[in-house]
Every structure is written in structure tokens, then in C-alpha cells.
Amino acid sequence: QVQLVESGGGLVQPGGSLRLSCTASGSISQIIVMGWYRQAPGKERELVASVNRGGGTNYADSVKGRFTISRENVNDAVYLQMNSLEPEDTAVYYCNVRGYHQLQQFDSWGQGTQVIVSS
């Protein structure tokens, strides 16, 4: 079983910045992909950014140039630096981690952290 602990959400004014953190613990042999998703009210959950073990990244078009995802393999942690935040970024942000323990794959989600961008 894999547990994810997220932190860093909150209320910020448009143009401001926030940094989300997520740390994985538990039965982990190797993490393959770590990512952040978000879900706004009335909308489906969407991928914001992901990073693989080799450091390759993928971003939603709406956040390119404003958000940066990074990971620390030694700590099984992933971060999302969010700059130039816009009201449209308001959502619950979820950490997602996929990997395997021994021969068993896992796909784990955090509890979510609220981000509100408003003046």
C-alpha cells in the first residue's frame, strides 16, 4: 500500500505563486511516473503535469511556461511550482504516483489540496 501526503495549497491572488509538494511512502520498489492532476467544480479531472523517473516532463497546454514539475527520486517526492496563477487555475489538485512494488503495479492518489486564485 502506498500513501501520498500533499501540502502547499491555499488562497492566492492572480499573478501569485504557490508550490505544491507530495511525498510517497509505503510499499514501493520503484516509482515510474509522478504527476499532478486537478479538478475544478463541474469539470472532469485533468492532467496538469507529470514527470517520469528519467526526468522527462509533460504539461497541459494551459500551464506551459507557468508551472514547473520536479521530483526527488531519493525522497519519492514530487513538486509543482505554480507561477503567474490565474483564476482558471482554481481547482483541487491531486498528486498521482504510479510504479510497482515487487511485481505488483500500483496507481495511487493523494487526498487533494485546494488551490483558489482570487482577488
Coordinates of C-alpha atoms in Angstrom, one line a residue, residues 61-107:
D61 CA -1.0 23.4 -22.7
S62 CA -2.8 25.7 -20.3
V63 CA 0.1 25.7 -17.8
K64 CA 3.1 25.6 -20.1
G65 CA 5.5 28.3 -19.2
R66 CA 3.9 29.0 -15.9
F67 CA 4.1 25.7 -14.0
T68 CA 7.2 23.5 -13.3
I69 CA 7.1 20.0 -12.1
S70 CA 10.1 18.4 -10.4
R71 CA 10.9 15.2 -8.4
E72 CA 13.3 13.9 -5.9
N73 CA 13.8 10.2 -6.5
V74 CA 15.7 9.7 -3.3
N75 CA 12.8 11.1 -1.3
D76 CA 10.0 9.8 -3.5
A77 CA 8.7 13.4 -3.7
V78 CA 7.2 15.5 -6.4
Y79 CA 6.7 19.2 -6.5
L80 CA 4.7 21.6 -8.6
Q81 CA 5.8 25.2 -8.8
M82 CA 3.0 27.3 -10.0
N83 CA 3.7 30.9 -11.1
S84 CA 1.5 33.6 -12.7
L85 CA -1.6 31.9 -11.3
E86 CA -4.9 32.7 -13.0
P87 CA -8.5 32.4 -11.7
E88 CA -8.9 29.5 -14.1
D89 CA -6.3 27.5 -12.1
T90 CA -8.7 27.3 -9.2
A91 CA -9.2 23.6 -8.5
V92 CA -8.5 20.8 -6.2
Y93 CA -5.0 19.5 -7.1
Y94 CA -4.3 15.8 -6.7
C95 CA -0.9 14.0 -6.6
N96 CA -0.7 10.8 -8.6
V97 CA 2.1 8.2 -8.4
R98 CA 2.4 5.1 -10.5
G99 CA 5.0 2.4 -10.1
Y100 CA 5.4 -1.1 -8.7
H101 CA 6.3 -3.0 -5.6
Q102 CA 8.0 -6.3 -6.3
L103 CA 5.9 -7.5 -9.2
Q104 CA 2.7 -5.6 -8.3
Q105 CA 1.8 -2.4 -10.0
F106 CA 0.2 0.5 -8.1
D107 CA -1.6 3.7 -9.1

